PDB file of C-alpha atoms in Angstrom:
ATOM      1  CA  PRO A   1      -2.747 -16.382 -16.216  1.00  0.00           C
ATOM      2  CA  VAL A   2      -3.546 -12.662 -16.210  1.00  0.00           C
ATOM      3  CA  ARG A   3      -6.220 -10.816 -18.167  1.00  0.00           C
ATOM      4  CA  ALA A   4      -6.303  -7.034 -18.567  1.00  0.00           C
ATOM      5  CA  LEU A   5      -9.156  -4.686 -19.462  1.00  0.00           C
ATOM      6  CA  VAL A   6      -7.541  -2.161 -21.798  1.00  0.00           C
ATOM      7  CA  ARG A   7      -8.886   0.824 -23.690  1.00  0.00           C
ATOM      8  CA  LYS A   8      -8.776   0.455 -27.474  1.00  0.00           C
ATOM      9  CA  LEU A   9      -6.236   3.251 -28.007  1.00  0.00           C
ATOM     10  CA  SER A  10      -3.965   2.373 -25.067  1.00  0.00           C
ATOM     11  CA  ASN A  11      -0.386   1.246 -25.600  1.00  0.00           C
ATOM     12  CA  GLN A  12      -0.526  -2.526 -25.162  1.00  0.00           C
ATOM     13  CA  GLY A  13       3.147  -3.230 -25.930  1.00  0.00           C
ATOM     14  CA  ALA A  14       4.283  -4.063 -22.407  1.00  0.00           C
ATOM     15  CA  LEU A  15       1.264  -6.299 -21.743  1.00  0.00           C
ATOM     16  CA  ASN A  16       1.737  -8.171 -25.024  1.00  0.00           C
ATOM     17  CA  LYS A  17       5.379  -8.890 -24.148  1.00  0.00           C
ATOM     18  CA  LEU A  18       4.236 -10.461 -20.882  1.00  0.00           C
ATOM     19  CA  GLY A  19       1.687 -12.637 -22.611  1.00  0.00           C
ATOM     20  CA  VAL A  20      -1.257 -10.991 -20.886  1.00  0.00           C
ATOM     21  CA  GLU A  21      -4.690 -11.730 -22.307  1.00  0.00           C
ATOM     22  CA  ILE A  22      -6.213  -8.459 -23.560  1.00  0.00           C
ATOM     23  CA  VAL A  23      -9.899  -7.551 -23.385  1.00  0.00           C
ATOM     24  CA  LEU A  24     -10.739  -4.235 -25.041  1.00  0.00           C
ATOM     25  CA  GLY A  25     -13.261  -2.080 -23.245  1.00  0.00           C
ATOM     26  CA  ASP A  26     -14.012   0.902 -21.081  1.00  0.00           C
ATOM     27  CA  MET A  27     -14.948   1.455 -17.427  1.00  0.00           C
ATOM     28  CA  GLY A  28     -18.282   2.977 -18.466  1.00  0.00           C
ATOM     29  CA  ASP A  29     -19.201  -0.050 -20.584  1.00  0.00           C
ATOM     30  CA  GLU A  30     -20.852  -2.761 -18.473  1.00  0.00           C
ATOM     31  CA  THR A  31     -20.642  -5.357 -21.254  1.00  0.00           C
ATOM     32  CA  SER A  32     -16.871  -5.103 -21.706  1.00  0.00           C
ATOM     33  CA  ILE A  33     -16.280  -5.202 -17.949  1.00  0.00           C
ATOM     34  CA  ALA A  34     -18.463  -8.295 -17.615  1.00  0.00           C
ATOM     35  CA  ALA A  35     -16.459  -9.958 -20.404  1.00  0.00           C
ATOM     36  CA  ALA A  36     -13.155  -9.085 -18.700  1.00  0.00           C
ATOM     37  CA  VAL A  37     -14.262 -10.375 -15.294  1.00  0.00           C
ATOM     38  CA  LYS A  38     -15.993 -13.566 -16.481  1.00  0.00           C
ATOM     39  CA  GLY A  39     -14.196 -16.640 -15.185  1.00  0.00           C
ATOM     40  CA  ALA A  40     -11.685 -14.669 -13.104  1.00  0.00           C
ATOM     41  CA  ASP A  41     -10.767 -15.747  -9.578  1.00  0.00           C
ATOM     42  CA  VAL A  42      -9.425 -12.365  -8.476  1.00  0.00           C
ATOM     43  CA  VAL A  43      -9.975  -8.828  -9.775  1.00  0.00           C
ATOM     44  CA  VAL A  44      -7.492  -6.004  -9.157  1.00  0.00           C
ATOM     45  CA  HIS A  45      -9.277  -2.702  -9.816  1.00  0.00           C
ATOM     46  CA  THR A  46      -6.743   0.066 -10.476  1.00  0.00           C
ATOM     47  CA  ALA A  47      -8.680   2.176 -12.993  1.00  0.00           C
ATOM     48  CA  ALA A  48      -9.835   5.755 -12.400  1.00  0.00           C
ATOM     49  CA  GLY A  49     -10.578   8.923 -14.334  1.00  0.00           C
ATOM     50  CA  THR A  50      -7.499  11.134 -14.081  1.00  0.00           C
ATOM     51  CA  SER A  51      -8.471  14.158 -16.196  1.00  0.00           C
ATOM     52  CA  GLY A  52      -9.939  15.930 -13.168  1.00  0.00           C
ATOM     53  CA  THR A  53     -13.272  16.673 -14.859  1.00  0.00           C
ATOM     54  CA  ALA A  54     -16.601  15.904 -13.226  1.00  0.00           C
ATOM     55  CA  LYS A  55     -17.786  13.777 -16.165  1.00  0.00           C
ATOM     56  CA  ASP A  56     -14.644  11.656 -16.363  1.00  0.00           C
ATOM     57  CA  SER A  57     -14.640  11.124 -12.596  1.00  0.00           C
ATOM     58  CA  GLU A  58     -18.308  10.104 -12.551  1.00  0.00           C
ATOM     59  CA  THR A  59     -18.025   7.723 -15.520  1.00  0.00           C
ATOM     60  CA  ALA A  60     -14.619   6.130 -15.074  1.00  0.00           C
ATOM     61  CA  THR A  61     -14.181   6.200 -11.299  1.00  0.00           C
ATOM     62  CA  ILE A  62     -17.616   6.008  -9.703  1.00  0.00           C
ATOM     63  CA  GLN A  63     -19.774   4.252 -12.317  1.00  0.00           C
ATOM     64  CA  GLY A  64     -16.806   2.152 -13.316  1.00  0.00           C
ATOM     65  CA  THR A  65     -16.449   0.876  -9.761  1.00  0.00           C
ATOM     66  CA  ARG A  66     -20.188   0.103  -9.623  1.00  0.00           C
ATOM     67  CA  ASN A  67     -19.786  -1.869 -12.856  1.00  0.00           C
ATOM     68  CA  ILE A  68     -16.795  -3.764 -11.461  1.00  0.00           C
ATOM     69  CA  LEU A  69     -18.634  -4.651  -8.255  1.00  0.00           C
ATOM     70  CA  GLU A  70     -21.673  -5.881 -10.169  1.00  0.00           C
ATOM     71  CA  ALA A  71     -19.540  -7.927 -12.564  1.00  0.00           C
ATOM     72  CA  CYS A  72     -17.691  -9.494  -9.615  1.00  0.00           C
ATOM     73  CA  ARG A  73     -21.002 -10.461  -8.012  1.00  0.00           C
ATOM     74  CA  MET A  74     -22.393 -11.934 -11.228  1.00  0.00           C
ATOM     75  CA  SER A  75     -19.205 -13.912 -11.933  1.00  0.00           C
ATOM     76  CA  ARG A  76     -18.743 -14.944  -8.312  1.00  0.00           C
ATOM     77  CA  VAL A  77     -15.204 -13.580  -8.151  1.00  0.00           C
ATOM     78  CA  LYS A  78     -13.376 -14.879  -5.096  1.00  0.00           C
ATOM     79  CA  LYS A  79     -11.702 -11.579  -4.133  1.00  0.00           C
ATOM     80  CA  LEU A  80     -11.535  -7.928  -5.225  1.00  0.00           C
ATOM     81  CA  ILE A  81      -8.481  -5.728  -4.561  1.00  0.00           C
ATOM     82  CA  TYR A  82      -9.349  -2.034  -4.938  1.00  0.00           C
ATOM     83  CA  ILE A  83      -6.579   0.536  -5.368  1.00  0.00           C
ATOM     84  CA  SER A  84      -7.701   3.686  -3.594  1.00  0.00           C
ATOM     85  CA  SER A  85      -5.413   6.585  -2.593  1.00  0.00           C
ATOM     86  CA  CYS A  86      -4.085   8.461   0.447  1.00  0.00           C
ATOM     87  CA  ASN A  87      -5.987  11.389  -1.058  1.00  0.00           C
ATOM     88  CA  VAL A  88      -9.099  10.126   0.727  1.00  0.00           C
ATOM     89  CA  TYR A  89      -7.788  11.464   4.070  1.00  0.00           C
ATOM     90  CA  GLU A  90      -8.733  14.912   5.376  1.00  0.00           C
ATOM     91  CA  VAL A  91      -5.120  16.033   5.649  1.00  0.00           C
ATOM     92  CA  ALA A  92      -5.967  19.744   5.761  1.00  0.00           C
ATOM     93  CA  GLY A  93      -7.658  19.217   9.132  1.00  0.00           C
ATOM     94  CA  TYR A  94      -4.814  17.231  10.686  1.00  0.00           C
ATOM     95  CA  THR A  95      -2.173  18.578  13.060  1.00  0.00           C
ATOM     96  CA  GLU A  96       1.416  19.022  11.890  1.00  0.00           C
ATOM     97  CA  ASN A  97       3.430  15.774  12.067  1.00  0.00           C
ATOM     98  CA  GLN A  98       0.304  13.677  12.744  1.00  0.00           C
ATOM     99  CA  ILE A  99       0.633   9.917  12.300  1.00  0.00           C
ATOM    100  CA  VAL A 100      -2.148   8.946   9.894  1.00  0.00           C
ATOM    101  CA  THR A 101      -3.635   5.521  10.551  1.00  0.00           C
ATOM    102  CA  GLU A 102      -6.461   3.891   8.606  1.00  0.00           C
ATOM    103  CA  GLU A 103      -8.904   5.139  11.281  1.00  0.00           C
ATOM    104  CA  ALA A 104      -8.018   8.820  10.657  1.00  0.00           C
ATOM    105  CA  GLN A 105     -10.786  11.185   9.524  1.00  0.00           C
ATOM    106  CA  LEU A 106     -11.593  10.777   5.829  1.00  0.00           C
ATOM    107  CA  GLU A 107     -12.131  13.841   3.672  1.00  0.00           C
ATOM    108  CA  ARG A 108     -15.407  15.603   4.604  1.00  0.00           C
ATOM    109  CA  PHE A 109     -15.092  18.269   1.909  1.00  0.00           C
ATOM    110  CA  PRO A 110     -13.924  16.229  -1.104  1.00  0.00           C
ATOM    111  CA  LEU A 111     -15.023  18.708  -3.782  1.00  0.00           C
ATOM    112  CA  ARG A 112     -12.740  21.312  -2.196  1.00  0.00           C
ATOM    113  CA  ARG A 113      -9.923  18.952  -3.160  1.00  0.00           C
ATOM    114  CA  GLY A 114     -11.261  18.414  -6.684  1.00  0.00           C
ATOM    115  CA  HIS A 115     -13.306  15.910  -8.657  1.00  0.00           C
ATOM    116  CA  TYR A 116     -10.561  13.257  -8.617  1.00  0.00           C
ATOM    117  CA  THR A 117     -10.453  13.068  -4.812  1.00  0.00           C
ATOM    118  CA  ALA A 118     -14.241  13.235  -4.515  1.00  0.00           C
ATOM    119  CA  ALA A 119     -14.649  10.370  -6.971  1.00  0.00           C
ATOM    120  CA  LYS A 120     -11.964   8.192  -5.352  1.00  0.00           C
ATOM    121  CA  LEU A 121     -13.593   8.664  -1.960  1.00  0.00           C
ATOM    122  CA  HIS A 122     -17.020   7.775  -3.381  1.00  0.00           C
ATOM    123  CA  ALA A 123     -15.638   4.707  -5.172  1.00  0.00           C
ATOM    124  CA  GLU A 124     -13.856   3.477  -2.057  1.00  0.00           C
ATOM    125  CA  ALA A 125     -17.097   3.830  -0.102  1.00  0.00           C
ATOM    126  CA  LEU A 126     -18.846   1.628  -2.668  1.00  0.00           C
ATOM    127  CA  VAL A 127     -16.214  -1.054  -2.125  1.00  0.00           C
ATOM    128  CA  THR A 128     -16.287  -0.875   1.680  1.00  0.00           C
ATOM    129  CA  GLU A 129     -20.089  -1.092   1.633  1.00  0.00           C
ATOM    130  CA  GLY A 130     -19.700  -4.292  -0.355  1.00  0.00           C
ATOM    131  CA  MET A 131     -17.496  -5.753   2.382  1.00  0.00           C
ATOM    132  CA  ASP A 132     -20.562  -6.058   4.641  1.00  0.00           C
ATOM    133  CA  ARG A 133     -23.051  -6.982   1.908  1.00  0.00           C
ATOM    134  CA  ASP A 134     -21.243  -9.445  -0.346  1.00  0.00           C
ATOM    135  CA  SER A 135     -19.993 -12.919   0.475  1.00  0.00           C
ATOM    136  CA  SER A 136     -16.659 -12.553  -1.357  1.00  0.00           C
ATOM    137  CA  PRO A 137     -13.887 -10.618   0.452  1.00  0.00           C
ATOM    138  CA  LYS A 138     -12.507  -7.268  -0.622  1.00  0.00           C
ATOM    139  CA  VAL A 139      -9.327  -5.340   0.184  1.00  0.00           C
ATOM    140  CA  VAL A 140      -8.774  -1.578  -0.100  1.00  0.00           C
ATOM    141  CA  LEU A 141      -5.196  -0.362  -0.587  1.00  0.00           C
ATOM    142  CA  ARG A 142      -4.387   3.324  -0.107  1.00  0.00           C
ATOM    143  CA  PRO A 143      -0.992   3.949  -1.707  1.00  0.00           C
ATOM    144  CA  GLY A 144       0.933   7.161  -1.294  1.00  0.00           C
ATOM    145  CA  THR A 145       2.731   8.824  -4.210  1.00  0.00           C
ATOM    146  CA  LEU A 146       3.875   6.149  -6.644  1.00  0.00           C
ATOM    147  CA  TYR A 147       7.372   6.399  -8.072  1.00  0.00           C
ATOM    148  CA  GLY A 148       9.512   4.125 -10.201  1.00  0.00           C
ATOM    149  CA  PRO A 149       9.417   2.867 -13.801  1.00  0.00           C
ATOM    150  CA  GLY A 150       6.334   4.132 -15.607  1.00  0.00           C
ATOM    151  CA  ALA A 151       5.301   6.596 -12.907  1.00  0.00           C
ATOM    152  CA  GLU A 152       5.254  10.389 -13.207  1.00  0.00           C
ATOM    153  CA  VAL A 153       8.568  11.833 -12.032  1.00  0.00           C
ATOM    154  CA  TYR A 154       7.488  15.332 -10.942  1.00  0.00           C
ATOM    155  CA  THR A 155       4.032  15.383  -9.360  1.00  0.00           C
ATOM    156  CA  ASN A 156       1.855  18.188  -7.997  1.00  0.00           C
ATOM    157  CA  MET A 157       2.904  17.181  -4.494  1.00  0.00           C
ATOM    158  CA  MET A 158       6.422  18.324  -5.381  1.00  0.00           C
ATOM    159  CA  GLY A 159       5.358  21.644  -6.859  1.00  0.00           C
ATOM    160  CA  LEU A 160       4.971  23.137 -10.334  1.00  0.00           C
ATOM    161  CA  SER A 161       6.794  22.295 -13.549  1.00  0.00           C
ATOM    162  CA  PHE A 162       7.061  24.664 -16.467  1.00  0.00           C
ATOM    163  CA  ALA A 163       7.945  22.484 -19.477  1.00  0.00           C
ATOM    164  CA  ARG A 164      10.569  20.778 -17.272  1.00  0.00           C
ATOM    165  CA  ARG A 165      12.720  23.885 -17.716  1.00  0.00           C
ATOM    166  CA  VAL A 166      11.707  25.601 -14.475  1.00  0.00           C
ATOM    167  CA  LEU A 167      10.797  23.465 -11.460  1.00  0.00           C
ATOM    168  CA  VAL A 168       9.200  25.224  -8.513  1.00  0.00           C
ATOM    169  CA  VAL A 169       9.417  23.109  -5.366  1.00  0.00           C
ATOM    170  CA  PHE A 170       6.813  23.862  -2.688  1.00  0.00           C
ATOM    171  CA  GLY A 171       8.688  24.526   0.552  1.00  0.00           C
ATOM    172  CA  LYS A 172      12.399  24.496   1.321  1.00  0.00           C
ATOM    173  CA  GLY A 173      12.774  20.771   0.694  1.00  0.00           C
ATOM    174  CA  ALA A 174      12.706  19.456   4.277  1.00  0.00           C
ATOM    175  CA  SER A 175       9.202  17.966   4.225  1.00  0.00           C
ATOM    176  CA  GLU A 176       8.853  14.202   3.712  1.00  0.00           C
ATOM    177  CA  LEU A 177       7.125  12.654   0.719  1.00  0.00           C
ATOM    178  CA  PRO A 178       4.685   9.724   1.125  1.00  0.00           C
ATOM    179  CA  LEU A 179       6.495   7.751  -1.566  1.00  0.00           C
ATOM    180  CA  VAL A 180       5.815   4.132  -2.413  1.00  0.00           C
ATOM    181  CA  HIS A 181       7.767   2.331  -5.099  1.00  0.00           C
ATOM    182  CA  VAL A 182       5.613   0.670  -7.731  1.00  0.00           C
ATOM    183  CA  ASP A 183       7.225  -2.734  -7.023  1.00  0.00           C
ATOM    184  CA  ASN A 184       6.416  -2.403  -3.318  1.00  0.00           C
ATOM    185  CA  THR A 185       2.817  -1.632  -4.218  1.00  0.00           C
ATOM    186  CA  VAL A 186       2.661  -4.716  -6.413  1.00  0.00           C
ATOM    187  CA  ASP A 187       4.103  -6.793  -3.548  1.00  0.00           C
ATOM    188  CA  ALA A 188       1.198  -5.630  -1.372  1.00  0.00           C
ATOM    189  CA  ILE A 189      -1.358  -6.470  -4.055  1.00  0.00           C
ATOM    190  CA  VAL A 190       0.057  -9.967  -4.604  1.00  0.00           C
ATOM    191  CA  GLU A 191       0.209 -10.699  -0.859  1.00  0.00           C
ATOM    192  CA  CYS A 192      -3.354  -9.474  -0.341  1.00  0.00           C
ATOM    193  CA  ILE A 193      -4.554 -11.779  -3.113  1.00  0.00           C
ATOM    194  CA  SER A 194      -3.216 -14.907  -1.438  1.00  0.00           C
ATOM    195  CA  ASN A 195      -3.416 -13.986   2.265  1.00  0.00           C
ATOM    196  CA  SER A 196      -6.869 -14.184   3.846  1.00  0.00           C
ATOM    197  CA  ALA A 197      -5.645 -12.084   6.809  1.00  0.00           C
ATOM    198  CA  ALA A 198      -6.041  -9.030   4.548  1.00  0.00           C
ATOM    199  CA  ASP A 199      -9.688  -9.715   3.735  1.00  0.00           C
ATOM    200  CA  ASN A 200     -12.224  -6.905   4.224  1.00  0.00           C
ATOM    201  CA  GLN A 201      -9.668  -4.397   5.453  1.00  0.00           C
ATOM    202  CA  ALA A 202      -8.193  -1.094   4.280  1.00  0.00           C
ATOM    203  CA  PHE A 203      -4.428  -0.526   4.350  1.00  0.00           C
ATOM    204  CA  ASN A 204      -2.041   2.370   3.885  1.00  0.00           C
ATOM    205  CA  ILE A 205       0.813   1.541   1.495  1.00  0.00           C
ATOM    206  CA  VAL A 206       3.819   3.842   1.973  1.00  0.00           C
ATOM    207  CA  ASP A 207       7.536   3.016   2.006  1.00  0.00           C
ATOM    208  CA  GLN A 208       8.969   2.937   5.506  1.00  0.00           C
ATOM    209  CA  HIS A 209      12.158   4.931   4.918  1.00  0.00           C
ATOM    210  CA  PRO A 210      11.510   8.714   4.902  1.00  0.00           C
ATOM    211  CA  VAL A 211      12.516  10.679   1.800  1.00  0.00           C
ATOM    212  CA  THR A 212      12.517  14.494   1.821  1.00  0.00           C
ATOM    213  CA  LYS A 213      11.747  16.626  -1.194  1.00  0.00           C
ATOM    214  CA  LYS A 214      15.361  17.734  -1.370  1.00  0.00           C
ATOM    215  CA  MET A 215      16.565  14.114  -1.342  1.00  0.00           C
ATOM    216  CA  TYR A 216      14.167  13.316  -4.177  1.00  0.00           C
ATOM    217  CA  MET A 217      15.196  16.385  -6.171  1.00  0.00           C
ATOM    218  CA  ASP A 218      18.918  15.728  -5.769  1.00  0.00           C
ATOM    219  CA  ARG A 219      18.778  11.978  -6.406  1.00  0.00           C
ATOM    220  CA  ILE A 220      16.183  11.744  -9.186  1.00  0.00           C
ATOM    221  CA  VAL A 221      14.867  14.993 -10.649  1.00  0.00           C
ATOM    222  CA  LYS A 222      18.135  16.917 -11.131  1.00  0.00           C
ATOM    223  CA  PRO A 223      19.958  13.994 -12.811  1.00  0.00           C
ATOM    224  CA  LEU A 224      17.009  13.550 -15.171  1.00  0.00           C
ATOM    225  CA  TYR A 225      16.620  17.259 -15.969  1.00  0.00           C
ATOM    226  CA  PRO A 226      20.118  18.733 -15.464  1.00  0.00           C
ATOM    227  CA  GLU A 227      19.346  21.863 -17.508  1.00  0.00           C
ATOM    228  CA  ALA A 228      16.258  22.796 -15.481  1.00  0.00           C
ATOM    229  CA  SER A 229      16.243  25.707 -13.040  1.00  0.00           C
ATOM    230  CA  VAL A 230      15.075  24.675  -9.574  1.00  0.00           C
ATOM    231  CA  ILE A 231      13.397  27.206  -7.291  1.00  0.00           C
ATOM    232  CA  TYR A 232      12.472  26.390  -3.698  1.00  0.00           C
ATOM    233  CA  CYS A 233       9.457  28.498  -2.706  1.00  0.00           C
ATOM    234  CA  PRO A 234       9.018  28.973   1.085  1.00  0.00           C
ATOM    235  CA  MET A 235       5.604  27.834   2.303  1.00  0.00           C
ATOM    236  CA  SER A 236       4.882  31.214   3.931  1.00  0.00           C
ATOM    237  CA  LEU A 237       5.293  32.954   0.563  1.00  0.00           C
ATOM    238  CA  LEU A 238       3.342  30.213  -1.238  1.00  0.00           C
ATOM    239  CA  VAL A 239       0.426  30.476   1.205  1.00  0.00           C
ATOM    240  CA  THR A 240       0.299  34.263   0.709  1.00  0.00           C
ATOM    241  CA  LEU A 241       0.428  34.021  -3.087  1.00  0.00           C
ATOM    242  CA  THR A 242      -2.226  31.315  -3.104  1.00  0.00           C
ATOM    243  CA  TRP A 243      -4.535  33.396  -0.921  1.00  0.00           C
ATOM    244  CA  LEU A 244      -4.093  36.475  -3.149  1.00  0.00           C
ATOM    245  CA  GLN A 245      -4.795  34.704  -6.442  1.00  0.00           C
ATOM    246  CA  GLU A 246      -7.728  32.831  -4.897  1.00  0.00           C
ATOM    247  CA  LYS A 247      -9.356  36.082  -3.741  1.00  0.00           C
ATOM    248  CA  LEU A 248      -8.605  37.948  -6.981  1.00  0.00           C
ATOM    249  CA  LEU A 249      -9.894  35.259  -9.310  1.00  0.00           C
ATOM    250  CA  THR A 250     -12.998  34.723  -7.168  1.00  0.00           C
ATOM    251  CA  VAL A 251     -13.814  38.448  -7.490  1.00  0.00           C
ATOM    252  CA  LEU A 252     -13.339  38.151 -11.269  1.00  0.00           C
ATOM    253  CA  GLY A 253     -15.692  35.171 -11.350  1.00  0.00           C
ATOM    254  CA  LYS A 254     -12.977  32.675 -12.337  1.00  0.00           C
ATOM    255  CA  GLN A 255     -11.790  29.418 -10.844  1.00  0.00           C
ATOM    256  CA  PRO A 256      -8.507  29.796  -8.887  1.00  0.00           C
ATOM    257  CA  PHE A 257      -5.546  27.758 -10.094  1.00  0.00           C
ATOM    258  CA  LEU A 258      -4.862  26.620  -6.520  1.00  0.00           C
ATOM    259  CA  THR A 259      -6.809  27.038  -3.281  1.00  0.00           C
ATOM    260  CA  GLY A 260      -5.537  27.262   0.262  1.00  0.00           C
ATOM    261  CA  TYR A 261      -7.415  24.085   1.121  1.00  0.00           C
ATOM    262  CA  ARG A 262      -5.845  22.079  -1.682  1.00  0.00           C
ATOM    263  CA  LEU A 263      -2.430  23.480  -0.808  1.00  0.00           C
ATOM    264  CA  ALA A 264      -2.790  22.431   2.833  1.00  0.00           C
ATOM    265  CA  SER A 265      -4.107  19.019   1.766  1.00  0.00           C
ATOM    266  CA  SER A 266      -1.037  18.287  -0.361  1.00  0.00           C
ATOM    267  CA  GLN A 267       1.704  19.978   1.684  1.00  0.00           C
ATOM    268  CA  LYS A 268       0.908  19.485   5.367  1.00  0.00           C
ATOM    269  CA  ARG A 269       3.574  17.454   7.127  1.00  0.00           C
ATOM    270  CA  VAL A 270       2.057  14.122   8.133  1.00  0.00           C
ATOM    271  CA  ARG A 271       3.345  10.563   8.139  1.00  0.00           C
ATOM    272  CA  TYR A 272       1.263   7.584   7.069  1.00  0.00           C
ATOM    273  CA  SER A 273       1.357   4.551   9.316  1.00  0.00           C
ATOM    274  CA  THR A 274       1.747   1.122   7.731  1.00  0.00           C
ATOM    275  CA  SER A 275       1.547  -0.785  11.011  1.00  0.00           C
ATOM    276  CA  ARG A 276      -1.773  -2.399  10.096  1.00  0.00           C
ATOM    277  CA  ILE A 277      -0.560  -4.095   6.905  1.00  0.00           C
ATOM    278  CA  GLN A 278       2.769  -5.021   8.511  1.00  0.00           C
ATOM    279  CA  ASN A 279       0.985  -6.726  11.379  1.00  0.00           C
ATOM    280  CA  ALA A 280      -1.724  -8.339   9.219  1.00  0.00           C
ATOM    281  CA  ILE A 281       0.298  -9.853   6.376  1.00  0.00           C
ATOM    282  CA  GLY A 282       3.920  -8.905   7.050  1.00  0.00           C
ATOM    283  CA  TRP A 283       4.251  -6.420   4.169  1.00  0.00           C
ATOM    284  CA  ARG A 284       7.265  -4.128   4.200  1.00  0.00           C
ATOM    285  CA  SER A 285       8.856  -2.029   1.456  1.00  0.00           C
ATOM    286  CA  ARG A 286      11.308  -4.345  -0.288  1.00  0.00           C
ATOM    287  CA  ILE A 287      12.729  -1.721  -2.662  1.00  0.00           C
ATOM    288  CA  GLY A 288      14.541   1.075  -0.798  1.00  0.00           C
ATOM    289  CA  PHE A 289      14.875   4.625  -2.114  1.00  0.00           C
ATOM    290  CA  GLU A 290      18.434   4.258  -3.390  1.00  0.00           C
ATOM    291  CA  GLN A 291      17.587   1.089  -5.282  1.00  0.00           C
ATOM    292  CA  GLY A 292      14.381   2.636  -6.601  1.00  0.00           C
ATOM    293  CA  ALA A 293      16.195   5.760  -7.767  1.00  0.00           C
ATOM    294  CA  GLU A 294      18.835   3.706  -9.610  1.00  0.00           C
ATOM    295  CA  GLN A 295      16.099   1.662 -11.285  1.00  0.00           C
ATOM    296  CA  LEU A 296      14.253   4.808 -12.412  1.00  0.00           C
ATOM    297  CA  LEU A 297      17.384   6.493 -13.772  1.00  0.00           C
ATOM    298  CA  ARG A 298      18.356   3.334 -15.697  1.00  0.00           C
ATOM    299  CA  GLU A 299      14.886   3.198 -17.278  1.00  0.00           C
ATOM    300  CA  HIS A 300      15.061   6.806 -18.418  1.00  0.00           C
ATOM    301  CA  GLY A 301      18.570   6.195 -19.725  1.00  0.00           C
ATOM    302  CA  ARG A 302      17.299   3.340 -21.892  1.00  0.00           C
ATOM    303  CA  GLU A 303      14.423   5.510 -23.129  1.00  0.00           C
ATOM    304  CA  ALA A 304      16.892   8.239 -24.111  1.00  0.00           C
ATOM    305  CA  GLU A 305      19.032   5.746 -26.035  1.00  0.00           C
ATOM    306  CA  THR A 306      16.098   4.429 -28.071  1.00  0.00           C
ATOM    307  CA  SER A 307      14.454   7.808 -28.761  1.00  0.00           C
TER     308      SER A 307
END
């Protein structure tokens, strides 16, 4: 049986169809978290503040993780699976085409990336500290960019979207995306729950087969938004434009829309290694890109028919 902590105004339709037990609450509310965790054998902590504000990140991501850890200790939960992010790595400081293992340098300047990254890094640190202190095991999963049913189709890693009518792709389309299909991520979570070889470790979760931006655009984005204009912006031009607006807005006393550091963090060509989780518990991406693309297009087709 599965229990879910859900915000009062969230859409609960899919969970109700699956027969999931619902507990209404909020990550900042210790009482509701304690009620959700009570009697559970395993907790999968996927929640985070996604608005990008300092307050939301502090309450939902950092304090929420503290509340989860305390509730797990009080209820003697047997295992905690924490969903972190590949955003915790200091990609801007890496070399081009670097293979990123779990031992790679974590972000030393998180606020230069934004409040979301800073909070995720802080929350992950709280969990890893608990690995040494608490008796019950914990697992940290660092997924790449999720895609598939329910996930955002066009993310900031791809570029900019203007009302889905104009899509600006960062680069010429040759760089690889650290995609991971949602089903493959769930496979990793389920295996880590039952397999003690994963205990007290951190793992990258990225699909093994490389997918370039152009492949993603041609196979998924263009079929979904056939009327949209697609513009590929060379990185050299993008870097120059980013530098100019950053300097101009700084002089005017305003926050830049995009900084050179954040651009490098999201666009540098690196590849995430999944050797550790493959060797530890045998995880591999079960859903390939072609199958995942077909699944996503079918879902959007059904949504279009019912809307």
